[in-house]
């Protein structure tokens, strides 16, 4: 399986390199010779495979970010080329089937090159904006169990707290949940970006503590796969020290307006010895409202047959960068969004933060505000 993954990444990088090289050759055509055109092609392939080799050999820290950044750069070049091709094709269709006067070919070519540069820069600006400026998605859900009063639940998955997403992001999250008048914040996994180095170096504990104190019922979280890559203990300690209530294969009962509400939290399935959901449910009163935090949405079909009223998940990032959102949708029963399935309601967030590089295209940084009502 690991070899198949690396082969897939290798092939994709070569395809991206070919597409980017051809796109760049077209853009530079008026100012380059055949020799320079060849040099452009060779240079792009050298950069791609050199970065890939450095990443595999782990020559420097966070080398995957360099590969991801370069791949995104090439991806945006290919997307730009595709958009320009569509516009150019549309132009000639209009010219062919109407009396529209044909412009001078050199004027058209120059205009397309200028437009290509604008689109390329625009993609980066928009993707950066989508990663750092979150939206609040609101959803009202009515469950088939009695509730004395509605519960307003904020959901922020996949923060990936690190050097690129830190104190300002935590403070922004606090402002959003306060403005939304949320009663509680649920964070279903991938809270840290693999370790606590940046969290400690930039003293983010004070910001996280303030966030926890801003909600009537505080913050509850589970650990995701990125929280379990060898740094589970320091991550857990940092979160608990800031006031986050961790539910690692655990359950807790809240009292909301004299109404018991059960929170159930699971480890991510990266932890092979995690407890089955049915074992956790054996510890709760299934006639009372039950909310499950499960990082991955991979068990939604099974959970839809259990007495779970609301499950909140993340992990998928909704693909993070187009067209990966279509892949996420294809391989998951619910890869993103909200759906009532079987006996329960399911919310899969695209995440509040991002993985690797601070860009989103076809997805958006977000939190969910779920208003939970009873019958």
CSV table of C-alpha atoms in Angstrom, one decimal:
chain,number,residue,atom,x,y,z
A,1,UNK,CA,0.0,0.0,0.0
A,2,UNK,CA,2.8,2.4,0.9
A,3,UNK,CA,4.6,1.7,-2.4
A,4,UNK,CA,1.4,2.3,-4.3
A,5,UNK,CA,1.0,5.6,-2.6
A,6,UNK,CA,4.5,6.7,-3.5
A,7,UNK,CA,4.2,5.6,-7.1
A,8,UNK,CA,0.9,7.5,-7.4
A,9,UNK,CA,2.5,10.7,-6.0
A,10,UNK,CA,5.5,10.2,-8.3
A,11,UNK,CA,3.3,9.9,-11.4
A,12,UNK,CA,1.2,12.8,-10.4
A,13,UNK,CA,4.2,15.0,-9.9
A,14,UNK,CA,5.5,14.1,-13.4
A,15,UNK,CA,2.2,14.9,-15.0
A,16,UNK,CA,2.0,18.2,-13.1
A,17,UNK,CA,5.5,19.0,-14.3
A,18,UNK,CA,4.7,18.3,-17.9
A,19,UNK,CA,1.5,20.4,-17.7
A,20,UNK,CA,3.3,23.3,-16.0
A,21,UNK,CA,6.2,23.2,-18.4
A,22,UNK,CA,4.0,23.3,-21.4
A,23,UNK,CA,2.0,26.2,-19.9
A,24,UNK,CA,5.1,28.1,-19.0
A,25,UNK,CA,6.6,27.5,-22.5
A,26,UNK,CA,3.4,29.0,-24.1
A,27,UNK,CA,3.5,32.0,-21.8
A,28,UNK,CA,7.2,32.7,-22.5
A,29,UNK,CA,7.0,31.9,-26.2
A,30,UNK,CA,7.3,35.5,-27.5
A,31,UNK,CA,10.5,36.1,-25.5
A,32,UNK,CA,12.4,32.8,-25.8
A,33,UNK,CA,14.2,30.6,-28.3
A,34,UNK,CA,13.8,26.9,-28.9
A,35,UNK,CA,16.8,26.3,-26.7
A,36,UNK,CA,15.3,28.3,-23.8
A,37,UNK,CA,12.0,26.5,-24.2
A,38,UNK,CA,13.8,23.2,-23.8
A,39,UNK,CA,15.6,24.6,-20.7
A,40,UNK,CA,12.3,25.5,-19.2
A,41,UNK,CA,11.0,22.0,-19.6
A,42,UNK,CA,14.2,20.4,-18.1
A,43,UNK,CA,14.4,22.9,-15.2
A,44,UNK,CA,10.8,22.2,-14.1
A,45,UNK,CA,11.4,18.4,-14.1
A,46,UNK,CA,14.7,18.9,-12.2
A,47,UNK,CA,13.1,21.0,-9.5
A,48,UNK,CA,10.2,18.6,-9.1
A,49,UNK,CA,12.3,15.5,-8.7
A,50,UNK,CA,15.0,17.2,-6.6
A,51,UNK,CA,12.3,18.3,-4.1
A,52,UNK,CA,10.8,14.9,-4.1
A,53,UNK,CA,14.1,13.3,-3.4
A,54,UNK,CA,14.9,15.7,-0.6
A,55,UNK,CA,11.5,15.0,0.9
A,56,UNK,CA,11.9,11.2,0.8
A,57,UNK,CA,15.3,11.5,2.3
A,58,UNK,CA,14.0,14.0,4.9
A,59,UNK,CA,17.1,16.2,4.4
A,60,UNK,CA,15.4,19.1,6.1
A,61,UNK,CA,12.4,19.7,8.4
A,62,UNK,CA,9.0,20.1,6.9
A,63,UNK,CA,10.3,19.2,3.4
A,64,UNK,CA,6.8,18.0,2.5
A,65,UNK,CA,5.7,21.7,2.6
A,66,UNK,CA,8.2,22.5,-0.2
A,67,UNK,CA,6.9,19.6,-2.3
A,68,UNK,CA,3.3,20.6,-1.6
A,69,UNK,CA,4.1,24.3,-2.4
A,70,UNK,CA,5.8,23.4,-5.7
A,71,UNK,CA,3.0,21.0,-6.6
A,72,UNK,CA,0.4,23.8,-5.9
A,73,UNK,CA,2.4,26.2,-8.0
A,74,UNK,CA,2.3,23.8,-10.9
A,75,UNK,CA,-1.3,22.9,-10.3
A,76,UNK,CA,-2.3,26.6,-10.5
A,77,UNK,CA,-0.3,26.9,-13.8
A,78,UNK,CA,-2.2,24.0,-15.3
A,79,UNK,CA,-5.6,25.3,-14.1
A,80,UNK,CA,-4.7,28.7,-15.6
A,81,UNK,CA,-3.8,27.1,-18.9
A,82,UNK,CA,-7.1,25.1,-18.9
A,83,UNK,CA,-9.2,28.3,-18.2
A,84,UNK,CA,-7.3,30.2,-21.0
A,85,UNK,CA,-7.9,27.3,-23.4
A,86,UNK,CA,-11.6,27.4,-22.7
A,87,UNK,CA,-11.8,31.1,-23.2
A,88,UNK,CA,-9.8,30.9,-26.4
A,89,UNK,CA,-12.0,28.1,-27.6
A,90,UNK,CA,-15.1,30.1,-26.8
A,91,UNK,CA,-13.7,33.1,-28.6
A,92,UNK,CA,-13.3,31.1,-31.8
A,93,UNK,CA,-16.7,29.6,-31.5
A,94,UNK,CA,-18.2,33.1,-31.4
A,95,UNK,CA,-16.1,34.2,-34.3
A,96,UNK,CA,-17.0,31.1,-36.3
A,97,UNK,CA,-20.8,31.2,-35.8
A,98,UNK,CA,-21.3,35.0,-35.8
A,99,UNK,CA,-20.3,38.0,-37.8
A,100,UNK,CA,-17.9,39.1,-35.0
A,101,UNK,CA,-14.8,40.6,-36.5
A,102,UNK,CA,-11.6,38.6,-35.9
A,103,UNK,CA,-9.0,40.5,-33.9
A,104,UNK,CA,-5.4,40.6,-34.8
A,105,UNK,CA,-3.9,37.2,-33.7
A,106,UNK,CA,-1.0,39.0,-32.0
A,107,UNK,CA,-3.4,41.1,-30.0
A,108,UNK,CA,-5.4,38.0,-29.0
A,109,UNK,CA,-2.2,36.2,-27.9
A,110,UNK,CA,-1.0,39.2,-25.9
A,111,UNK,CA,-4.4,39.6,-24.2
A,112,UNK,CA,-4.5,35.9,-23.3
A,113,UNK,CA,-1.0,36.1,-21.8
A,114,UNK,CA,-2.0,39.1,-19.7
A,115,UNK,CA,-5.2,37.4,-18.6
A,116,UNK,CA,-3.3,34.2,-17.8
A,117,UNK,CA,-1.0,36.2,-15.4
A,118,UNK,CA,-4.1,37.8,-13.7
A,119,UNK,CA,-5.8,34.4,-13.3
A,120,UNK,CA,-2.7,32.8,-11.9
A,121,UNK,CA,-2.1,35.5,-9.3
A,122,UNK,CA,-5.9,35.6,-8.6
A,123,UNK,CA,-5.9,31.9,-7.8
A,124,UNK,CA,-3.2,32.3,-5.2
A,125,UNK,CA,-4.9,35.3,-3.6
A,126,UNK,CA,-8.3,33.6,-3.5
A,127,UNK,CA,-6.8,30.3,-2.1
A,128,UNK,CA,-4.9,32.2,0.6
A,129,UNK,CA,-8.1,34.0,1.5
A,130,UNK,CA,-10.1,30.8,1.7
A,131,UNK,CA,-7.5,29.3,4.1
A,132,UNK,CA,-7.3,32.2,6.5
A,133,UNK,CA,-10.7,33.8,6.5
A,134,UNK,CA,-13.3,31.4,7.9
A,135,UNK,CA,-17.0,31.2,7.3
A,136,UNK,CA,-19.6,30.2,9.9
A,137,UNK,CA,-22.0,27.5,8.6
A,138,UNK,CA,-25.3,27.4,10.5
A,139,UNK,CA,-27.5,24.4,10.9
A,140,UNK,CA,-30.6,23.6,13.0
A,141,UNK,CA,-31.1,20.0,13.9
A,142,UNK,CA,-34.1,18.4,15.6
A,143,UNK,CA,-33.4,15.0,17.2
A,144,UNK,CA,-36.0,12.4,18.2
A,145,UNK,CA,-35.3,12.7,21.9
A,146,UNK,CA,-36.6,15.2,24.6
A,147,UNK,CA,-34.6,18.3,25.3
A,148,UNK,CA,-35.6,21.0,27.7
A,149,UNK,CA,-33.8,23.7,25.8
A,150,UNK,CA,-31.8,23.9,22.6
A,151,UNK,CA,-28.0,23.5,22.7
A,152,UNK,CA,-25.8,25.7,20.5
A,153,UNK,CA,-22.8,23.7,19.4
A,154,UNK,CA,-19.7,25.2,17.7
A,155,UNK,CA,-17.6,22.7,15.7
A,156,UNK,CA,-14.0,23.4,14.7
A,157,UNK,CA,-12.1,20.4,13.3
A,158,UNK,CA,-8.6,20.2,11.9
A,159,UNK,CA,-7.0,23.3,13.4
A,160,UNK,CA,-3.5,22.0,12.7
A,161,UNK,CA,-2.1,24.6,15.1
A,162,UNK,CA,1.5,25.3,14.2
A,163,UNK,CA,3.8,28.0,12.7
A,164,UNK,CA,1.5,28.9,9.9
A,165,UNK,CA,-1.7,28.8,12.0
A,166,UNK,CA,-1.3,30.0,15.5
A,167,UNK,CA,-2.3,32.6,18.0
A,168,UNK,CA,-4.2,34.9,15.7
A,169,UNK,CA,-6.3,31.9,14.4
A,170,UNK,CA,-7.1,30.8,18.0
A,171,UNK,CA,-8.2,34.3,18.9
A,172,UNK,CA,-10.3,34.6,15.8
A,173,UNK,CA,-12.0,31.3,16.7
A,174,UNK,CA,-12.8,32.7,20.2
A,175,UNK,CA,-14.3,35.8,18.6
A,176,UNK,CA,-16.4,33.7,16.3
A,177,UNK,CA,-17.8,31.4,18.9
A,178,UNK,CA,-18.6,34.3,21.2
A,179,UNK,CA,-20.4,36.2,18.5
A,180,UNK,CA,-22.3,33.0,17.6
A,181,UNK,CA,-23.4,32.7,21.3
A,182,UNK,CA,-22.3,29.1,21.3
A,183,UNK,CA,-22.7,27.0,24.5
A,184,UNK,CA,-19.9,24.6,23.7
A,185,UNK,CA,-17.1,24.0,21.3
A,186,UNK,CA,-16.3,20.6,19.9
A,187,UNK,CA,-13.0,19.9,18.2
A,188,UNK,CA,-13.0,16.5,16.5
A,189,UNK,CA,-9.3,15.9,16.0
A,190,UNK,CA,-6.1,17.2,14.3
A,191,UNK,CA,-5.8,20.0,16.8
A,192,UNK,CA,-2.0,20.3,16.5
A,193,UNK,CA,0.1,20.1,13.4
A,194,UNK,CA,2.0,16.9,14.4
A,195,UNK,CA,3.7,18.3,17.5
A,196,UNK,CA,3.7,21.1,20.1
A,197,UNK,CA,6.9,22.9,19.0
A,198,UNK,CA,5.2,26.0,17.6
A,199,UNK,CA,2.5,25.9,20.3
A,200,UNK,CA,5.2,26.1,23.0
A,201,UNK,CA,7.6,28.4,21.1
A,202,UNK,CA,4.9,31.1,20.5
A,203,UNK,CA,3.2,30.6,23.9
A,204,UNK,CA,-0.2,29.8,22.5
A,205,UNK,CA,-1.5,28.2,25.7
A,206,UNK,CA,-2.7,31.5,27.0
A,207,UNK,CA,-4.8,32.0,23.8
A,208,UNK,CA,-6.2,28.5,24.0
A,209,UNK,CA,-7.0,28.9,27.7
A,210,UNK,CA,-8.9,32.2,26.9
A,211,UNK,CA,-10.9,30.3,24.2
A,212,UNK,CA,-11.9,27.6,26.6
A,213,UNK,CA,-13.0,30.1,29.2
A,214,UNK,CA,-15.2,31.9,26.7
A,215,UNK,CA,-17.8,29.1,26.4
A,216,UNK,CA,-20.3,28.2,29.1
A,217,UNK,CA,-19.6,24.5,28.8
A,218,UNK,CA,-16.0,24.8,27.6
A,219,UNK,CA,-14.1,23.0,24.9
A,220,UNK,CA,-14.2,19.2,24.3
A,221,UNK,CA,-11.9,17.5,21.8
A,222,UNK,CA,-10.7,14.2,20.5
A,223,UNK,CA,-7.3,13.4,18.9
A,224,UNK,CA,-6.9,13.0,15.2
A,225,UNK,CA,-4.2,11.2,13.2
A,226,UNK,CA,-1.9,14.2,13.2
A,227,UNK,CA,-2.1,14.3,17.0
A,228,UNK,CA,-0.9,10.7,17.1
A,229,UNK,CA,2.3,10.8,15.0
A,230,UNK,CA,4.6,10.2,18.0
A,231,UNK,CA,3.6,13.2,20.1
A,232,UNK,CA,0.4,12.1,21.7
A,233,UNK,CA,1.5,12.7,25.3
A,234,UNK,CA,2.9,16.3,24.9
A,235,UNK,CA,-0.1,17.2,22.7
A,236,UNK,CA,-2.6,15.8,25.3
A,237,UNK,CA,-0.7,17.5,28.1
A,238,UNK,CA,-0.7,20.9,26.3
A,239,UNK,CA,-4.4,20.7,25.6
A,240,UNK,CA,-5.4,19.7,29.1
A,241,UNK,CA,-3.2,22.4,30.6
A,242,UNK,CA,-5.1,25.0,28.5
A,243,UNK,CA,-8.4,23.7,29.8
A,244,UNK,CA,-9.5,21.5,26.9
A,245,UNK,CA,-11.5,18.4,27.9
A,246,UNK,CA,-10.1,15.4,26.0
A,247,UNK,CA,-12.3,12.5,25.2
A,248,UNK,CA,-10.0,9.8,24.2
A,249,UNK,CA,-12.2,6.7,24.0
A,250,UNK,CA,-14.2,8.3,26.8
A,251,UNK,CA,-17.7,9.6,27.6
A,252,UNK,CA,-18.9,12.4,29.7
A,253,UNK,CA,-22.4,13.6,30.7
A,254,UNK,CA,-23.2,17.3,30.7
A,255,UNK,CA,-26.2,18.8,32.4
A,256,UNK,CA,-27.8,21.5,30.2
A,257,UNK,CA,-30.8,23.2,31.8
A,258,UNK,CA,-31.3,20.0,33.9
A,259,UNK,CA,-31.1,17.9,30.8
A,260,UNK,CA,-28.4,15.2,30.6
A,261,UNK,CA,-26.5,15.3,27.3
A,262,UNK,CA,-23.8,12.7,26.6
A,263,UNK,CA,-20.6,13.4,24.8
A,264,UNK,CA,-18.7,10.4,23.4
A,265,UNK,CA,-15.2,10.8,22.0
A,266,UNK,CA,-13.1,8.3,20.0
A,267,UNK,CA,-9.5,8.1,19.1
A,268,UNK,CA,-8.7,8.4,15.4
A,269,UNK,CA,-8.3,5.0,13.8
A,270,UNK,CA,-4.6,5.6,13.5
A,271,UNK,CA,-4.6,4.3,17.1
A,272,UNK,CA,-5.2,0.6,16.4
A,273,UNK,CA,-6.3,-0.3,19.9
A,274,UNK,CA,-9.1,2.2,20.1
A,275,UNK,CA,-12.4,1.2,21.7
A,276,UNK,CA,-15.3,0.3,19.5
A,277,UNK,CA,-18.2,2.8,19.4
A,278,UNK,CA,-20.6,0.1,20.7
A,279,UNK,CA,-18.5,-0.3,23.9
A,280,UNK,CA,-18.5,3.4,24.5
A,281,UNK,CA,-22.3,3.6,24.0
A,282,UNK,CA,-22.7,0.8,26.6
A,283,UNK,CA,-21.6,3.4,29.2
A,284,UNK,CA,-24.3,6.0,28.4
A,285,UNK,CA,-28.1,6.2,28.6
A,286,UNK,CA,-29.2,5.8,25.0
A,287,UNK,CA,-32.6,7.4,25.7
A,288,UNK,CA,-30.9,10.7,26.3
A,289,UNK,CA,-29.2,12.9,23.7
A,290,UNK,CA,-25.8,11.6,22.5
A,291,UNK,CA,-23.2,13.5,20.5
A,292,UNK,CA,-20.2,11.7,19.1
A,293,UNK,CA,-16.8,13.2,18.2
A,294,UNK,CA,-15.1,11.0,15.6
A,295,UNK,CA,-12.2,12.5,13.6
A,296,UNK,CA,-12.8,10.5,10.4
A,297,UNK,CA,-16.2,10.1,8.8
A,298,UNK,CA,-15.3,6.5,7.7
A,299,UNK,CA,-17.7,4.8,10.1
A,300,UNK,CA,-20.8,6.9,9.4
A,301,UNK,CA,-22.7,4.0,7.8
A,302,UNK,CA,-22.3,1.8,10.9
A,303,UNK,CA,-22.9,4.7,13.3
A,304,UNK,CA,-26.2,5.6,11.4
A,305,UNK,CA,-27.6,2.4,12.8
A,306,UNK,CA,-26.7,3.2,16.4
A,307,UNK,CA,-28.5,5.5,18.9
A,308,UNK,CA,-26.2,8.4,18.1
A,309,UNK,CA,-28.1,11.7,17.6
A,310,UNK,CA,-25.3,13.8,16.2
A,311,UNK,CA,-21.8,12.9,15.0
A,312,UNK,CA,-19.2,15.6,14.2
A,313,UNK,CA,-16.1,14.8,12.2
A,314,UNK,CA,-13.4,16.4,10.0
A,315,UNK,CA,-10.3,14.9,8.5
A,316,UNK,CA,-11.2,15.2,4.8
A,317,UNK,CA,-10.7,19.0,4.5
A,318,UNK,CA,-13.2,18.7,1.7
A,319,UNK,CA,-10.2,17.9,-0.4
A,320,UNK,CA,-8.6,21.3,0.5
A,321,UNK,CA,-7.5,22.0,-3.1
A,322,UNK,CA,-9.7,21.4,-6.2
A,323,UNK,CA,-10.3,18.9,-7.7
A,324,UNK,CA,-9.5,16.7,-4.6
A,325,UNK,CA,-13.0,17.5,-3.2
A,326,UNK,CA,-14.4,15.2,-5.9
A,327,UNK,CA,-12.2,12.4,-4.7
A,328,UNK,CA,-13.2,13.0,-1.1
A,329,UNK,CA,-16.9,12.8,-2.2
A,330,UNK,CA,-16.3,9.6,-4.1
A,331,UNK,CA,-14.6,7.6,-1.4
A,332,UNK,CA,-16.8,8.7,1.6
A,333,UNK,CA,-20.5,8.1,2.3
A,334,UNK,CA,-20.4,11.7,3.5
A,335,UNK,CA,-17.1,13.5,2.7
A,336,UNK,CA,-18.3,17.0,3.6
A,337,UNK,CA,-21.4,18.8,4.8
A,338,UNK,CA,-24.5,17.7,6.7
A,339,UNK,CA,-26.8,14.8,6.1
A,340,UNK,CA,-29.4,12.9,8.2
A,341,UNK,CA,-28.6,9.2,7.7
A,342,UNK,CA,-30.4,6.4,9.4
A,343,UNK,CA,-31.0,7.1,13.1
A,344,UNK,CA,-28.7,10.1,13.3
A,345,UNK,CA,-27.4,13.4,12.0
A,346,UNK,CA,-23.9,13.8,10.7
A,347,UNK,CA,-21.7,16.9,10.1
A,348,UNK,CA,-18.3,16.6,8.4
A,349,UNK,CA,-16.4,19.8,8.4
A,350,UNK,CA,-13.8,21.0,5.9
A,351,UNK,CA,-11.8,22.2,8.9
A,352,UNK,CA,-10.9,25.5,10.5
A,353,UNK,CA,-7.2,25.3,9.7
A,354,UNK,CA,-5.3,23.6,6.8
A,355,UNK,CA,-2.8,20.9,6.2
A,356,UNK,CA,0.7,21.6,4.8
A,357,UNK,CA,0.4,24.9,3.0
A,358,UNK,CA,-2.0,27.8,3.7
A,359,UNK,CA,-4.1,27.4,0.6
A,360,UNK,CA,-7.7,26.2,-0.1
A,361,UNK,CA,-9.4,26.0,-3.5
A,362,UNK,CA,-12.8,24.5,-3.8
A,363,UNK,CA,-13.0,24.4,0.0
A,364,UNK,CA,-13.1,27.0,2.8
A,365,UNK,CA,-11.9,27.4,6.3
A,366,UNK,CA,-15.0,27.1,8.5
A,367,UNK,CA,-16.7,26.5,11.8
A,368,UNK,CA,-20.1,25.0,12.1
A,369,UNK,CA,-22.8,26.3,14.5
A,370,UNK,CA,-25.3,23.5,15.1
A,371,UNK,CA,-28.4,24.4,17.1
A,372,UNK,CA,-29.6,21.1,18.6
A,373,UNK,CA,-33.3,20.8,19.4
A,374,UNK,CA,-35.3,18.0,21.0
A,375,UNK,CA,-38.8,16.8,20.1
